[in-house]
PDB file of C-alpha atoms in Angstrom:
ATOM      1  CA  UNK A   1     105.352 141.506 100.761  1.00 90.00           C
ATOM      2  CA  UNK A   2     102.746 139.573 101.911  1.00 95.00           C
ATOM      3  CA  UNK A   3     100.008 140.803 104.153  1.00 97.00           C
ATOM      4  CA  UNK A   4     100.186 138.243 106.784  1.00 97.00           C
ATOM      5  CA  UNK A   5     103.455 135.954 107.709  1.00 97.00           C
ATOM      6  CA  UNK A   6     103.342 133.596 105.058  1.00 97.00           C
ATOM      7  CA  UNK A   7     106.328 130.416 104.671  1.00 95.00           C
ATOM      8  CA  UNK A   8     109.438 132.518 103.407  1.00 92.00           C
ATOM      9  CA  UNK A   9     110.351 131.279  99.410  1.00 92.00           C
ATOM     10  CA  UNK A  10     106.952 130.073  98.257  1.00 95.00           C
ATOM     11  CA  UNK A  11     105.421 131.709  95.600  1.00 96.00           C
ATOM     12  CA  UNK A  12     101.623 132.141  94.865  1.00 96.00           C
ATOM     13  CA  UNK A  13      99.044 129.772  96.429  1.00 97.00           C
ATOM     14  CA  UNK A  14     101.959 127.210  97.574  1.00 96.00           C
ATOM     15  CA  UNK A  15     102.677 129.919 100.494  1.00 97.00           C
ATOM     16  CA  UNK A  16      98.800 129.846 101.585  1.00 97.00           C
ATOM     17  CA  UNK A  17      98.733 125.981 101.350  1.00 97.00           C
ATOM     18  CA  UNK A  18     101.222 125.643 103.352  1.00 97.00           C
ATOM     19  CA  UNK A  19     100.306 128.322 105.840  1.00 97.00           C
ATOM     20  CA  UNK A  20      96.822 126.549 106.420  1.00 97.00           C
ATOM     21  CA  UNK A  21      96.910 122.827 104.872  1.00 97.00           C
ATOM     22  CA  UNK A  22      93.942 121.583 106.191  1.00 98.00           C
ATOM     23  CA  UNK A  23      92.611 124.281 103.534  1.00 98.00           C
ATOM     24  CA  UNK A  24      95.113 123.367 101.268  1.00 97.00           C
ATOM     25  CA  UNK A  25      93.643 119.752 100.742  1.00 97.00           C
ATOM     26  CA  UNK A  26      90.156 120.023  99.527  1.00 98.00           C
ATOM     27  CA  UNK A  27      91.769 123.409  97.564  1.00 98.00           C
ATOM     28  CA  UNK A  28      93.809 120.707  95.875  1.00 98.00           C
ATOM     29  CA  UNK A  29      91.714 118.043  95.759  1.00 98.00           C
ATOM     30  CA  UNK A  30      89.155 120.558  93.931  1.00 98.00           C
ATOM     31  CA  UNK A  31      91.797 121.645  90.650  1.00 98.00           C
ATOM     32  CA  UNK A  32      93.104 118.057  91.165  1.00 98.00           C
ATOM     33  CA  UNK A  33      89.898 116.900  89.250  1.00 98.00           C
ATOM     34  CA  UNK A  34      89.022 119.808  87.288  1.00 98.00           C
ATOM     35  CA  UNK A  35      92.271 120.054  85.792  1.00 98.00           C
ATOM     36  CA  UNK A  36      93.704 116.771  85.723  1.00 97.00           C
ATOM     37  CA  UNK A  37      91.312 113.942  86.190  1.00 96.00           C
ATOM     38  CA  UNK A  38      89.614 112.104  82.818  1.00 95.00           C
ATOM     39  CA  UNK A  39      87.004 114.349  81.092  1.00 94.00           C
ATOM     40  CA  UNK A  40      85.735 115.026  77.797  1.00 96.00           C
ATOM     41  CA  UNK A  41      87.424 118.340  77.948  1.00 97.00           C
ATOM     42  CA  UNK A  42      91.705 117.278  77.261  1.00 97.00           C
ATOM     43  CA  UNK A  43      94.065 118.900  80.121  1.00 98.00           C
ATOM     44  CA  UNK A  44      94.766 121.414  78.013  1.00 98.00           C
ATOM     45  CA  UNK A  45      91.548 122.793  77.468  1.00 98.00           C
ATOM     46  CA  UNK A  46      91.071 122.782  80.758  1.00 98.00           C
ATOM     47  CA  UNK A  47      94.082 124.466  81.349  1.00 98.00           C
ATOM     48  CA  UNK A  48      93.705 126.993  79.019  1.00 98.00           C
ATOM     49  CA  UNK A  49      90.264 127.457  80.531  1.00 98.00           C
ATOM     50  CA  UNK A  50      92.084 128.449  84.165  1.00 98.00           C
ATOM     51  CA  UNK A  51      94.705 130.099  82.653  1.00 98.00           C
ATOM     52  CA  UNK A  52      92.032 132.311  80.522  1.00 98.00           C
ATOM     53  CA  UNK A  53      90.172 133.102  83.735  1.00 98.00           C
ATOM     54  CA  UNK A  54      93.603 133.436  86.075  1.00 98.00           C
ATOM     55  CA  UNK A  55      94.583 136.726  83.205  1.00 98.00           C
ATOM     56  CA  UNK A  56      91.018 138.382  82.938  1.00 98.00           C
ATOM     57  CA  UNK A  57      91.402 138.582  87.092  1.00 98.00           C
ATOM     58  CA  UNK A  58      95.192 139.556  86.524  1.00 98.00           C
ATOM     59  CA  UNK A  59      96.630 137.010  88.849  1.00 98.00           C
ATOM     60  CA  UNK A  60     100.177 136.429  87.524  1.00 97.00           C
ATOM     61  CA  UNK A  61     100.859 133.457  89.617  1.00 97.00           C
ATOM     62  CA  UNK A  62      98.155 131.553  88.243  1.00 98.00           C
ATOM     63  CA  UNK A  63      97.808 132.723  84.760  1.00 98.00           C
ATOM     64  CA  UNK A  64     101.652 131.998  84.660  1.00 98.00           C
ATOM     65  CA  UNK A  65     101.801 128.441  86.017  1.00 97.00           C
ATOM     66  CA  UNK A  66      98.698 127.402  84.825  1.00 98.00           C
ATOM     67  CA  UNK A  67      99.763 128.836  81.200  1.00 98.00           C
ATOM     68  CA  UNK A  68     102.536 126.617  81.495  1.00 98.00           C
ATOM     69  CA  UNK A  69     100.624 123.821  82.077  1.00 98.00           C
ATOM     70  CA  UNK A  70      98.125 124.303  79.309  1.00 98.00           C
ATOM     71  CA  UNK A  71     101.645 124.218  77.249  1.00 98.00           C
ATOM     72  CA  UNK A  72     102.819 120.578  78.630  1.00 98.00           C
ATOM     73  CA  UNK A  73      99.359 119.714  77.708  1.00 98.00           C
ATOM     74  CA  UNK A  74      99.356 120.968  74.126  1.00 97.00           C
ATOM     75  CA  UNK A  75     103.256 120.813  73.353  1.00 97.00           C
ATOM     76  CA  UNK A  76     103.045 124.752  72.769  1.00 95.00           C
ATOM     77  CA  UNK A  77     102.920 127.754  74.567  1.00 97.00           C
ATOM     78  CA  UNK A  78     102.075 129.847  71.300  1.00 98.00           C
ATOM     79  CA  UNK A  79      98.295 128.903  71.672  1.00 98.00           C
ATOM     80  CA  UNK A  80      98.505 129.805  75.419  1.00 98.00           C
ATOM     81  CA  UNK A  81      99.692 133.261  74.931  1.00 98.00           C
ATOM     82  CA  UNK A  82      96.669 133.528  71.650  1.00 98.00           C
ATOM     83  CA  UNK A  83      94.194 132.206  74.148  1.00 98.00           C
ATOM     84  CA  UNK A  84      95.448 135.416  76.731  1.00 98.00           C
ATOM     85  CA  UNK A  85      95.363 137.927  73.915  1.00 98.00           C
ATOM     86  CA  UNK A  86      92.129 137.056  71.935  1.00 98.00           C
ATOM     87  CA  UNK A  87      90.992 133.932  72.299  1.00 98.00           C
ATOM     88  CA  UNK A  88      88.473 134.601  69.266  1.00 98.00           C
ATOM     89  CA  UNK A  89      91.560 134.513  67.219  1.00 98.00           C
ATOM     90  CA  UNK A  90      93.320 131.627  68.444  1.00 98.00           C
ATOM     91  CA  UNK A  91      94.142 127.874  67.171  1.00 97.00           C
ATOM     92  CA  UNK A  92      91.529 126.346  69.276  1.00 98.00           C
ATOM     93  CA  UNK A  93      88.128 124.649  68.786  1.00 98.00           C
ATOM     94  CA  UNK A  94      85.038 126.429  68.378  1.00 98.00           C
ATOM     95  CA  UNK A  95      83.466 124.983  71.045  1.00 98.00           C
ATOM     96  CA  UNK A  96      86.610 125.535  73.202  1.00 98.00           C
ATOM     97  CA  UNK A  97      85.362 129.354  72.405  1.00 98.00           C
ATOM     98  CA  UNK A  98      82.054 129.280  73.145  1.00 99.00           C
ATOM     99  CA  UNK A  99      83.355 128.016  76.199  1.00 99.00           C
ATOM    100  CA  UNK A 100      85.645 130.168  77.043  1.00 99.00           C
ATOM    101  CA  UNK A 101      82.920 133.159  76.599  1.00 98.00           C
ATOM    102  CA  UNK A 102      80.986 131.520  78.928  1.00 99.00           C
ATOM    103  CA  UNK A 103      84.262 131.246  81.714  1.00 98.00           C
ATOM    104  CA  UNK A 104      84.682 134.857  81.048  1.00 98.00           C
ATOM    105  CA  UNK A 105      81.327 135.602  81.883  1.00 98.00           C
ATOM    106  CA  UNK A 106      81.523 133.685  84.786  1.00 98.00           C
ATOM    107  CA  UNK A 107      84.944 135.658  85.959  1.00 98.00           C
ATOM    108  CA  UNK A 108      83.071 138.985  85.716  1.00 98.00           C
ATOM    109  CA  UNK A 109      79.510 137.675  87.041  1.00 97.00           C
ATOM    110  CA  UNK A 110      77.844 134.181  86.817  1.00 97.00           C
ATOM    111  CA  UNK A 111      74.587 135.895  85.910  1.00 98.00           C
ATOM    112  CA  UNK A 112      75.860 136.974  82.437  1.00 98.00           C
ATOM    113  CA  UNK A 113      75.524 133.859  81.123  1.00 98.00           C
ATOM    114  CA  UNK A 114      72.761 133.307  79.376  1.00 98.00           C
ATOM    115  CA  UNK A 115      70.876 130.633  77.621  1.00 98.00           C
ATOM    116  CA  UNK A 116      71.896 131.883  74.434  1.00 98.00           C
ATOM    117  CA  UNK A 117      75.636 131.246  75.527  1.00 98.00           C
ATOM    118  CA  UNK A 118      74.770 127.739  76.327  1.00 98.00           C
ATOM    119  CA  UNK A 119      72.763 126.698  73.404  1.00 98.00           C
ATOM    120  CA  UNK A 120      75.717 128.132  71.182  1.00 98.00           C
ATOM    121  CA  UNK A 121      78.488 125.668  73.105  1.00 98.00           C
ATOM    122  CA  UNK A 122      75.683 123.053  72.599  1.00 98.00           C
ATOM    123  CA  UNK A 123      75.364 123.545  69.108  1.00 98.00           C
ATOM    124  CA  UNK A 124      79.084 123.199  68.830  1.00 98.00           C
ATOM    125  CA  UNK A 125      79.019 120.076  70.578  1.00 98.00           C
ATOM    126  CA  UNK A 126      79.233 121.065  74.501  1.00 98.00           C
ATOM    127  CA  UNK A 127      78.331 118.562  76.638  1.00 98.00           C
ATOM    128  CA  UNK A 128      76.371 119.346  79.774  1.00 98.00           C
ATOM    129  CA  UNK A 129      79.235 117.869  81.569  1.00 98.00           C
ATOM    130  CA  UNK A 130      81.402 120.674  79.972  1.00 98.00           C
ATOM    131  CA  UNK A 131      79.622 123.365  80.445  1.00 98.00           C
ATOM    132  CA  UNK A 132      79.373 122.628  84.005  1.00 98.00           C
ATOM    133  CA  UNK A 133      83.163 121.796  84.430  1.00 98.00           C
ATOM    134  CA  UNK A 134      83.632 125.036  82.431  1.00 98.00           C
ATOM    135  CA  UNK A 135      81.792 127.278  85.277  1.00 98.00           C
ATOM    136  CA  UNK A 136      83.221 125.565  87.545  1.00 98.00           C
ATOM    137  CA  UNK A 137      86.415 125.706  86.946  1.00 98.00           C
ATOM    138  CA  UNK A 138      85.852 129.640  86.012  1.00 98.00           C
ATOM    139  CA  UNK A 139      84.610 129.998  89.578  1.00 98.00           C
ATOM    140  CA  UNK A 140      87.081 128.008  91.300  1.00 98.00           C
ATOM    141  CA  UNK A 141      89.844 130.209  89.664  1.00 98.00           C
ATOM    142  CA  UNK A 142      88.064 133.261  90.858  1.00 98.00           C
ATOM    143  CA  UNK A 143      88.793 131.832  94.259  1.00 98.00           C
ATOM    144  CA  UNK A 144      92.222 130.765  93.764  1.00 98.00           C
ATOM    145  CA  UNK A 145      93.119 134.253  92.193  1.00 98.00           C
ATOM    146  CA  UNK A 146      91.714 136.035  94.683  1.00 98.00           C
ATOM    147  CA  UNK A 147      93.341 133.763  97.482  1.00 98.00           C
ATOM    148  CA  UNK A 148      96.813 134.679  95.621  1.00 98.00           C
ATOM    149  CA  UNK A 149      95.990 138.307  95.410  1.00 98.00           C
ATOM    150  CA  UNK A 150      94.212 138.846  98.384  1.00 98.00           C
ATOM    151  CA  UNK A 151      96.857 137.661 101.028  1.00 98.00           C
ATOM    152  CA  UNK A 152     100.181 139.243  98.346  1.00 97.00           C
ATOM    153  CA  UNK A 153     101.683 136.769  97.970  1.00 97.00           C
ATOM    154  CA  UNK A 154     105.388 136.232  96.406  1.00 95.00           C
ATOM    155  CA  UNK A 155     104.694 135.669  92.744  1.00 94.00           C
ATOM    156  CA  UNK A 156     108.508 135.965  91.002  1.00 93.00           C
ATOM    157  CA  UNK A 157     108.715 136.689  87.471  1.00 92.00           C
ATOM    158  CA  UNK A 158     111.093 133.701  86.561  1.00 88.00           C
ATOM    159  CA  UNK A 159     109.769 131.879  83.545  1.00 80.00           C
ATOM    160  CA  UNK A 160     111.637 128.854  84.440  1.00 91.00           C
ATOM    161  CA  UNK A 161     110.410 128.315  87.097  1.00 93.00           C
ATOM    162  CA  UNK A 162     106.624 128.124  85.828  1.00 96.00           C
ATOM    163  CA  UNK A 163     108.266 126.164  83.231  1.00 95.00           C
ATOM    164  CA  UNK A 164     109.081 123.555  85.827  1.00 95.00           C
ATOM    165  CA  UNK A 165     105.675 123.655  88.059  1.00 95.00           C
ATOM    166  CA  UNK A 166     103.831 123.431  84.503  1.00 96.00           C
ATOM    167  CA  UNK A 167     105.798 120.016  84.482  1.00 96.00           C
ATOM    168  CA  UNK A 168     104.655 118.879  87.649  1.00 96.00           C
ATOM    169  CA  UNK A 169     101.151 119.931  87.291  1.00 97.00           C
ATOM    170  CA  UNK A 170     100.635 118.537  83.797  1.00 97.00           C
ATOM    171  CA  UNK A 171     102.169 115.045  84.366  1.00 96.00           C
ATOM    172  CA  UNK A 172     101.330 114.567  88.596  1.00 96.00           C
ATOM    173  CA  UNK A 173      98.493 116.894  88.831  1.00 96.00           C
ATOM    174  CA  UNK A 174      97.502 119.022  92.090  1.00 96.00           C
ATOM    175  CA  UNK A 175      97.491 116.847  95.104  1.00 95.00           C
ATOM    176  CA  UNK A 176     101.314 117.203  95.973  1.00 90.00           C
ATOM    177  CA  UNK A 177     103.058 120.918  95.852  1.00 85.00           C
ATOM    178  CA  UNK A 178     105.261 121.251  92.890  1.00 78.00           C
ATOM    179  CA  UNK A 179     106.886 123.717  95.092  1.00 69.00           C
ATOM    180  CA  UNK A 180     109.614 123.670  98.120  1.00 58.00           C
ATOM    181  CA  UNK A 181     110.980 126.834  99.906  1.00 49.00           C
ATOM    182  CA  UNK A 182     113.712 128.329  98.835  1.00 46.00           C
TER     183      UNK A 182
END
């Protein structure tokens, strides 16, 4: 139950957009070009980069949804759910690694990255423009997790769903809700 009264049948961050929408824009506007605008970095990078973030901080809304995007993105959800359990391990780039040790350093405290993290995405062919985007988008998420968590909000566990807001997000991007109350 959430902790304040939130719009009945919206799950995750769609119930605190709509609660407070002139927050909800820039919010938007924010994951709207992290996530979907052109970049160096495909969608699903990106994705996987928010999704990574969204299950070190344990938010299921956001780990889920954006997981599902990352999938729309890369026509799998197999490298999604490798990314989650090791990313070390997974069918991704090595420079989507080093970048994703740098977003998890970011989750836990932006002062653990370190030079040495940087020159190692560099060396794997990191623009500066990607590591940037990278930390940013690992900070953002903070924010949007703990925005989800913080206020409780509804977060079902009904795959399809996700399924369907991974659509939305992955072909219209973040500046209209994928989501309606129930």
């Amino acid at each position: 139950m959430p902790h304040i009264d939130l719009p009945a049948g919206l799950p995750g961050i769609s119930a605190g957009f709509a609660f407070r929408p002139e927050t909800a824009k820039p919010m938007r506007e924010l994951a709207h070009v992290l996530l979907h605008e052109p970049n160096s970095l495909n969608p699903g990078e990106r994705e996987l980069i928010a999704t990574y973030v969204s299950s070190l901080n344990d938010c299921y809304f956001c780990q889920t949804s954006h997981g599902a995007a990352a999938a729309c993105h890369l026509g799998n959800s197999s490298t999604v759910k490798q990314v989650k359990a090791d990313f070390q391990h997974a069918d991704i780039s090595d420079k989507l690694k080093a970048l994703l040790v740098i977003a998890g350093k970011v989750q836990s405290d932006g002062k653990h990255v370190t030079k040495q993290d940087v020159d190692a995405a560099k060396e794997l062919g990191a623009t500066d423009m990607e590591i940037h985007d990278t930390v940013l988008i690992a900070a953002a998420f903070c924010m949007y997790n703990r925005y989800v968590d913080g206020l409780a909000t509804w977060q079902p566990r009904q795959e399809g769903m996700y399924e369907e807001m991974g659509k939305h997000l992955a072909s219209e991007g973040y500046r209209k809700s994928s989501m309606t109350a129930a």
